[in-house]
mmCIF file of C-alpha atoms and ligand atoms in Angstrom:
data_model
loop_
_atom_site.group_PDB
_atom_site.id
_atom_site.type_symbol
_atom_site.label_atom_id
_atom_site.label_comp_id
_atom_site.label_asym_id
_atom_site.label_seq_id
_atom_site.Cartn_x
_atom_site.Cartn_y
_atom_site.Cartn_z
ATOM 1 C CA MET A 83 -16.687 -18.743 -12.496
ATOM 2 C CA PRO A 84 -14.660 -16.743 -15.039
ATOM 3 C CA ALA A 85 -11.291 -18.160 -16.018
ATOM 4 C CA TYR A 86 -8.802 -15.608 -14.811
ATOM 5 C CA ASN A 87 -5.370 -15.525 -16.345
ATOM 6 C CA HIS A 88 -4.000 -12.395 -14.727
ATOM 7 C CA LEU A 89 -4.098 -11.696 -11.014
ATOM 8 C CA PHE A 90 -3.376 -8.079 -10.092
ATOM 9 C CA PHE A 91 -2.440 -7.549 -6.452
ATOM 10 C CA ASP A 92 -2.251 -4.433 -4.364
ATOM 11 C CA LEU A 93 0.940 -4.441 -2.248
ATOM 12 C CA ASP A 94 0.593 -2.391 0.945
ATOM 13 C CA HIS A 95 -1.782 -3.916 3.516
ATOM 14 C CA THR A 96 -2.674 -6.706 1.061
ATOM 15 C CA LEU A 97 0.622 -8.646 0.795
ATOM 16 C CA TRP A 98 3.209 -6.509 2.568
ATOM 17 C CA ASP A 99 2.262 -5.895 6.194
ATOM 18 C CA PHE A 100 2.376 -2.122 6.101
ATOM 19 C CA GLU A 101 0.921 -1.749 9.593
ATOM 20 C CA ALA A 102 3.566 -3.877 11.299
ATOM 21 C CA ASN A 103 6.411 -2.605 9.131
ATOM 22 C CA SER A 104 5.459 1.040 9.513
ATOM 23 C CA ALA A 105 5.013 0.720 13.287
ATOM 24 C CA HIS A 106 8.486 -0.760 13.547
ATOM 25 C CA THR A 107 9.927 1.955 11.296
ATOM 26 C CA LEU A 108 8.240 4.807 13.147
ATOM 27 C CA MET A 109 9.659 3.507 16.414
ATOM 28 C CA GLN A 110 13.153 3.539 14.856
ATOM 29 C CA VAL A 111 12.625 7.096 13.544
ATOM 30 C CA TYR A 112 11.524 8.161 17.030
ATOM 31 C CA GLU A 113 14.726 6.774 18.492
ATOM 32 C CA GLU A 114 17.131 7.775 15.705
ATOM 33 C CA CYS A 115 15.900 11.371 15.661
ATOM 34 C CA GLN A 116 15.875 11.448 19.479
ATOM 35 C CA LEU A 117 12.369 12.854 19.687
ATOM 36 C CA ALA A 118 12.184 12.298 23.443
ATOM 37 C CA SER A 119 14.985 14.838 23.856
ATOM 38 C CA HIS A 120 12.922 17.250 21.721
ATOM 39 C CA GLY A 121 10.081 16.916 24.237
ATOM 40 C CA ILE A 122 7.954 14.200 22.622
ATOM 41 C CA THR A 123 8.021 11.741 25.516
ATOM 42 C CA ASP A 124 4.829 9.816 24.706
ATOM 43 C CA TYR A 125 5.596 7.511 21.788
ATOM 44 C CA ASP A 126 1.993 6.325 21.339
ATOM 45 C CA ALA A 127 0.721 9.907 21.123
ATOM 46 C CA PHE A 128 3.417 10.620 18.531
ATOM 47 C CA ALA A 129 2.433 7.579 16.455
ATOM 48 C CA THR A 130 -1.300 8.381 16.629
ATOM 49 C CA THR A 131 -0.699 11.989 15.553
ATOM 50 C CA TYR A 132 1.560 10.903 12.701
ATOM 51 C CA HIS A 133 -0.970 8.375 11.393
ATOM 52 C CA ALA A 134 -3.763 10.971 11.413
ATOM 53 C CA HIS A 135 -1.713 13.461 9.360
ATOM 54 C CA ASN A 136 -0.412 10.757 7.063
ATOM 55 C CA GLU A 137 -3.920 9.587 6.213
ATOM 56 C CA VAL A 138 -5.170 13.092 5.403
ATOM 57 C CA LEU A 139 -2.108 13.891 3.259
ATOM 58 C CA TRP A 140 -2.360 10.599 1.354
ATOM 59 C CA ALA A 141 -5.983 11.438 0.506
ATOM 60 C CA ARG A 142 -4.834 14.856 -0.730
ATOM 61 C CA PHE A 143 -2.073 13.213 -2.770
ATOM 62 C CA ARG A 144 -4.500 10.700 -4.329
ATOM 63 C CA ASN A 145 -6.768 13.582 -5.293
ATOM 64 C CA GLY A 146 -3.879 15.409 -6.930
ATOM 65 C CA PHE A 147 -3.781 18.362 -4.512
ATOM 66 C CA ILE A 148 -0.215 17.805 -3.312
ATOM 67 C CA LYS A 149 2.954 16.298 -4.745
ATOM 68 C CA ARG A 150 4.899 13.324 -3.469
ATOM 69 C CA ASP A 151 7.695 15.310 -1.803
ATOM 70 C CA GLU A 152 5.207 17.461 0.067
ATOM 71 C CA LEU A 153 3.413 14.388 1.372
ATOM 72 C CA ARG A 154 6.676 12.853 2.503
ATOM 73 C CA TRP A 155 7.938 15.607 4.783
ATOM 74 C CA LYS A 156 4.731 17.416 5.723
ATOM 75 C CA ARG A 157 3.308 14.416 7.553
ATOM 76 C CA PHE A 158 6.243 14.745 9.967
ATOM 77 C CA TRP A 159 6.216 18.534 10.000
ATOM 78 C CA LEU A 160 2.501 18.635 10.906
ATOM 79 C CA THR A 161 3.112 16.008 13.591
ATOM 80 C CA LEU A 162 5.895 18.121 15.101
ATOM 81 C CA ILE A 163 3.658 21.222 14.968
ATOM 82 C CA ASP A 164 1.053 19.352 17.042
ATOM 83 C CA PHE A 165 3.762 18.868 19.650
ATOM 84 C CA LYS A 166 4.619 22.593 19.416
ATOM 85 C CA ILE A 167 7.894 21.934 17.636
ATOM 86 C CA GLY A 168 8.267 24.154 14.565
ATOM 87 C CA ASP A 169 11.393 22.501 13.178
ATOM 88 C CA THR A 170 11.425 22.080 9.404
ATOM 89 C CA HIS A 171 14.933 20.627 9.408
ATOM 90 C CA LEU A 172 13.952 17.939 11.913
ATOM 91 C CA ALA A 173 10.850 17.107 9.842
ATOM 92 C CA HIS A 174 13.018 16.528 6.768
ATOM 93 C CA GLU A 175 15.443 14.457 8.818
ATOM 94 C CA MET A 176 12.568 12.273 10.091
ATOM 95 C CA SER A 177 11.198 11.928 6.593
ATOM 96 C CA SER A 178 14.553 10.739 5.249
ATOM 97 C CA ALA A 179 14.975 8.274 8.089
ATOM 98 C CA TYR A 180 11.463 6.893 7.617
ATOM 99 C CA LEU A 181 11.870 6.452 3.845
ATOM 100 C CA GLU A 182 15.224 4.786 4.333
ATOM 101 C CA ILE A 183 14.090 2.323 7.008
ATOM 102 C CA LEU A 184 10.564 1.403 5.839
ATOM 103 C CA PRO A 185 11.382 -0.508 2.640
ATOM 104 C CA THR A 186 13.988 -2.571 4.510
ATOM 105 C CA GLN A 187 11.181 -4.188 6.533
ATOM 106 C CA ARG A 188 10.009 -7.592 5.397
ATOM 107 C CA ARG A 189 6.896 -8.578 7.355
ATOM 108 C CA LEU A 190 4.182 -10.010 5.120
ATOM 109 C CA ILE A 191 0.438 -10.441 5.716
ATOM 110 C CA PRO A 192 -0.379 -13.971 6.980
ATOM 111 C CA HIS A 193 -0.573 -16.516 4.130
ATOM 112 C CA ALA A 194 0.733 -14.020 1.526
ATOM 113 C CA GLU A 195 3.697 -16.094 0.439
ATOM 114 C CA GLU A 196 1.677 -19.313 0.550
ATOM 115 C CA LEU A 197 -0.989 -17.733 -1.669
ATOM 116 C CA LEU A 198 1.553 -16.473 -4.208
ATOM 117 C CA ALA A 199 3.289 -19.850 -4.402
ATOM 118 C CA TYR A 200 -0.091 -21.548 -4.865
ATOM 119 C CA CYS A 201 -1.196 -19.134 -7.617
ATOM 120 C CA LYS A 202 2.111 -19.510 -9.431
ATOM 121 C CA GLN A 203 1.731 -23.282 -9.316
ATOM 122 C CA GLN A 204 -1.807 -22.909 -10.709
ATOM 123 C CA GLY A 205 -0.303 -21.116 -13.694
ATOM 124 C CA TYR A 206 -1.572 -17.581 -13.127
ATOM 125 C CA THR A 207 0.411 -14.578 -14.295
ATOM 126 C CA MET A 208 0.697 -12.137 -11.407
ATOM 127 C CA HIS A 209 1.238 -8.390 -11.301
ATOM 128 C CA LEU A 210 1.057 -5.518 -8.856
ATOM 129 C CA ILE A 211 -0.908 -2.288 -9.085
ATOM 130 C CA THR A 212 0.200 0.119 -6.391
ATOM 131 C CA ASN A 213 -0.124 3.795 -5.575
ATOM 132 C CA GLY A 214 3.177 3.576 -3.704
ATOM 133 C CA PHE A 215 6.445 4.913 -5.052
ATOM 134 C CA GLU A 216 8.329 2.789 -7.575
ATOM 135 C CA SER A 217 11.773 2.491 -5.927
ATOM 136 C CA THR A 218 10.200 1.973 -2.490
ATOM 137 C CA GLN A 219 7.881 -0.758 -3.709
ATOM 138 C CA ARG A 220 10.665 -2.551 -5.583
ATOM 139 C CA GLN A 221 12.814 -2.608 -2.465
ATOM 140 C CA LYS A 222 9.931 -4.034 -0.386
ATOM 141 C CA LEU A 223 9.445 -6.801 -2.947
ATOM 142 C CA GLN A 224 13.150 -7.646 -2.926
ATOM 143 C CA VAL A 225 13.675 -7.750 0.831
ATOM 144 C CA SER A 226 10.463 -9.650 1.534
ATOM 145 C CA GLY A 227 11.430 -12.210 -1.099
ATOM 146 C CA ILE A 228 8.242 -12.031 -3.190
ATOM 147 C CA ALA A 229 9.623 -10.127 -6.211
ATOM 148 C CA PRO A 230 10.061 -13.270 -8.378
ATOM 149 C CA TYR A 231 6.297 -13.955 -8.333
ATOM 150 C CA PHE A 232 5.440 -10.847 -10.330
ATOM 151 C CA THR A 233 5.700 -9.997 -13.998
ATOM 152 C CA GLU A 234 4.726 -6.309 -14.041
ATOM 153 C CA LEU A 235 4.854 -3.671 -11.338
ATOM 154 C CA ILE A 236 2.335 -0.961 -12.211
ATOM 155 C CA THR A 237 2.830 2.164 -10.134
ATOM 156 C CA SER A 238 1.350 5.652 -10.166
ATOM 157 C CA GLU A 239 4.668 7.038 -11.385
ATOM 158 C CA ARG A 240 4.782 4.652 -14.305
ATOM 159 C CA SER A 241 1.145 4.974 -15.349
ATOM 160 C CA ASN A 242 0.711 8.668 -14.560
ATOM 161 C CA SER A 243 -2.470 7.774 -12.743
ATOM 162 C CA VAL A 244 -3.601 6.532 -9.336
ATOM 163 C CA LYS A 245 -6.108 3.984 -8.148
ATOM 164 C CA PRO A 246 -9.133 4.338 -8.141
ATOM 165 C CA GLN A 247 -8.876 6.143 -11.503
ATOM 166 C CA ALA A 248 -9.759 3.939 -14.476
ATOM 167 C CA ALA A 249 -6.616 5.100 -16.313
ATOM 168 C CA ILE A 250 -4.247 3.056 -14.120
ATOM 169 C CA PHE A 251 -6.317 -0.090 -14.723
ATOM 170 C CA GLN A 252 -6.348 0.562 -18.481
ATOM 171 C CA TYR A 253 -2.602 1.133 -18.371
ATOM 172 C CA ALA A 254 -2.212 -2.188 -16.518
ATOM 173 C CA LEU A 255 -4.063 -4.043 -19.297
ATOM 174 C CA GLN A 256 -1.873 -2.428 -21.959
ATOM 175 C CA ALA A 257 1.339 -3.157 -20.078
ATOM 176 C CA THR A 258 0.477 -6.818 -19.525
ATOM 177 C CA GLY A 259 -1.514 -7.615 -22.656
ATOM 178 C CA ALA A 260 -4.402 -8.780 -20.481
ATOM 179 C CA THR A 261 -8.109 -8.162 -21.025
ATOM 180 C CA ALA A 262 -10.493 -6.939 -18.319
ATOM 181 C CA GLU A 263 -12.512 -10.160 -18.547
ATOM 182 C CA GLU A 264 -9.556 -12.374 -17.625
ATOM 183 C CA SER A 265 -8.279 -10.054 -14.892
ATOM 184 C CA ILE A 266 -9.070 -9.646 -11.231
ATOM 185 C CA MET A 267 -7.879 -7.038 -8.742
ATOM 186 C CA ILE A 268 -7.072 -8.216 -5.218
ATOM 187 C CA GLY A 269 -6.830 -5.482 -2.612
ATOM 188 C CA ASP A 270 -7.627 -4.276 0.875
ATOM 189 C CA ALA A 271 -8.933 -0.794 0.082
ATOM 190 C CA LEU A 272 -12.599 -0.785 -0.879
ATOM 191 C CA GLU A 273 -12.698 2.738 -2.334
ATOM 192 C CA ILE A 274 -9.343 2.452 -4.077
ATOM 193 C CA ASP A 275 -8.696 -1.110 -5.236
ATOM 194 C CA ILE A 276 -12.163 -2.566 -5.359
ATOM 195 C CA LEU A 277 -14.327 0.279 -6.631
ATOM 196 C CA GLY A 278 -11.529 1.358 -8.980
ATOM 197 C CA ALA A 279 -11.442 -2.114 -10.526
ATOM 198 C CA PHE A 280 -15.235 -2.308 -10.560
ATOM 199 C CA TYR A 281 -15.603 0.937 -12.523
ATOM 200 C CA ALA A 282 -12.858 -0.210 -14.916
ATOM 201 C CA GLY A 283 -14.965 -3.301 -15.644
ATOM 202 C CA TRP A 284 -12.777 -5.798 -13.787
ATOM 203 C CA HIS A 285 -13.609 -8.500 -11.285
ATOM 204 C CA GLN A 286 -12.508 -7.767 -7.744
ATOM 205 C CA ALA A 287 -11.490 -9.718 -4.636
ATOM 206 C CA TYR A 288 -11.803 -7.597 -1.522
ATOM 207 C CA TYR A 289 -9.437 -8.537 1.301
ATOM 208 C CA ASN A 290 -11.316 -7.248 4.339
ATOM 209 C CA PRO A 291 -9.577 -8.708 7.410
ATOM 210 C CA ALA A 292 -11.509 -6.489 9.843
ATOM 211 C CA ARG A 293 -14.790 -7.507 8.168
ATOM 212 C CA THR A 294 -15.697 -3.835 7.915
ATOM 213 C CA PRO A 295 -19.359 -3.568 6.862
ATOM 214 C CA HIS A 296 -20.123 -1.842 3.548
ATOM 215 C CA ARG A 297 -22.831 -1.616 0.895
ATOM 216 C CA HIS A 298 -20.882 -2.787 -2.143
ATOM 217 C CA LYS A 299 -20.848 -6.155 -3.843
ATOM 218 C CA PRO A 300 -17.324 -7.149 -4.830
ATOM 219 C CA THR A 301 -17.001 -10.325 -6.890
ATOM 220 C CA TYR A 302 -15.349 -11.980 -3.882
ATOM 221 C CA GLU A 303 -14.725 -10.923 -0.323
ATOM 222 C CA VAL A 304 -12.375 -12.679 2.105
ATOM 223 C CA ALA A 305 -11.147 -11.998 5.638
ATOM 224 C CA SER A 306 -7.958 -14.048 5.170
ATOM 225 C CA LEU A 307 -5.659 -14.504 2.173
ATOM 226 C CA GLU A 308 -5.933 -18.240 2.809
ATOM 227 C CA GLU A 309 -9.540 -18.148 1.531
ATOM 228 C CA LEU A 310 -8.338 -16.968 -1.890
ATOM 229 C CA MET A 311 -6.731 -20.339 -2.457
ATOM 230 C CA LYS A 312 -10.228 -21.830 -2.637
ATOM 231 C CA ILE A 313 -11.235 -19.251 -5.262
ATOM 232 C CA PHE A 314 -8.212 -19.279 -7.581
HETATM 233 MG MG1 MG B 466 -3.477 -1.476 0.120
#
């Protein structure tokens, strides 16, 4: 087993429970912006529609086709359009509310804090590599209480690149003084975290809680963060 010195974690869906936090936030946006009074009476249908648009726009953002601001408000605008509400102002209002509320949420993935405390005790240096936005990610780290575990926060904004591009992994090595051989990427997104790290020549630990089948061979694969404590 290689001796890792630097553990690079993804944040959303890997440590910070994006699913739970986003669901809670979306519910608050729905209420704060009084969407029921605008005719959207089925909350679940609203959430499903939002998630579909959000996923497509994130893929477009990762591929460089749209900018951050466009992603942020268009996911709500397209959702409203599906409910026959052509209200640009409301879309911007929802976007602001969502961005304000989301990073104040603090739910973590099971065993995340335990894993970080264990790794710190083992003497690893830990960092984050995230495609999320810098100020948002910093706030999530602060409110969830895990900020002190990390040395460097590598974001797309800072590195001018996005996972899975090799450039963000190379930037991470430069920023931390680590080498690829002593580094491992831990993340939940096969195409983004795991294949990105693989093509950059890093080891990878794939957190796959749903045990989604695939044809790749990450260095490690776990269904629970607890299992990583046996590896590190
Ligand atoms: Mg993730």
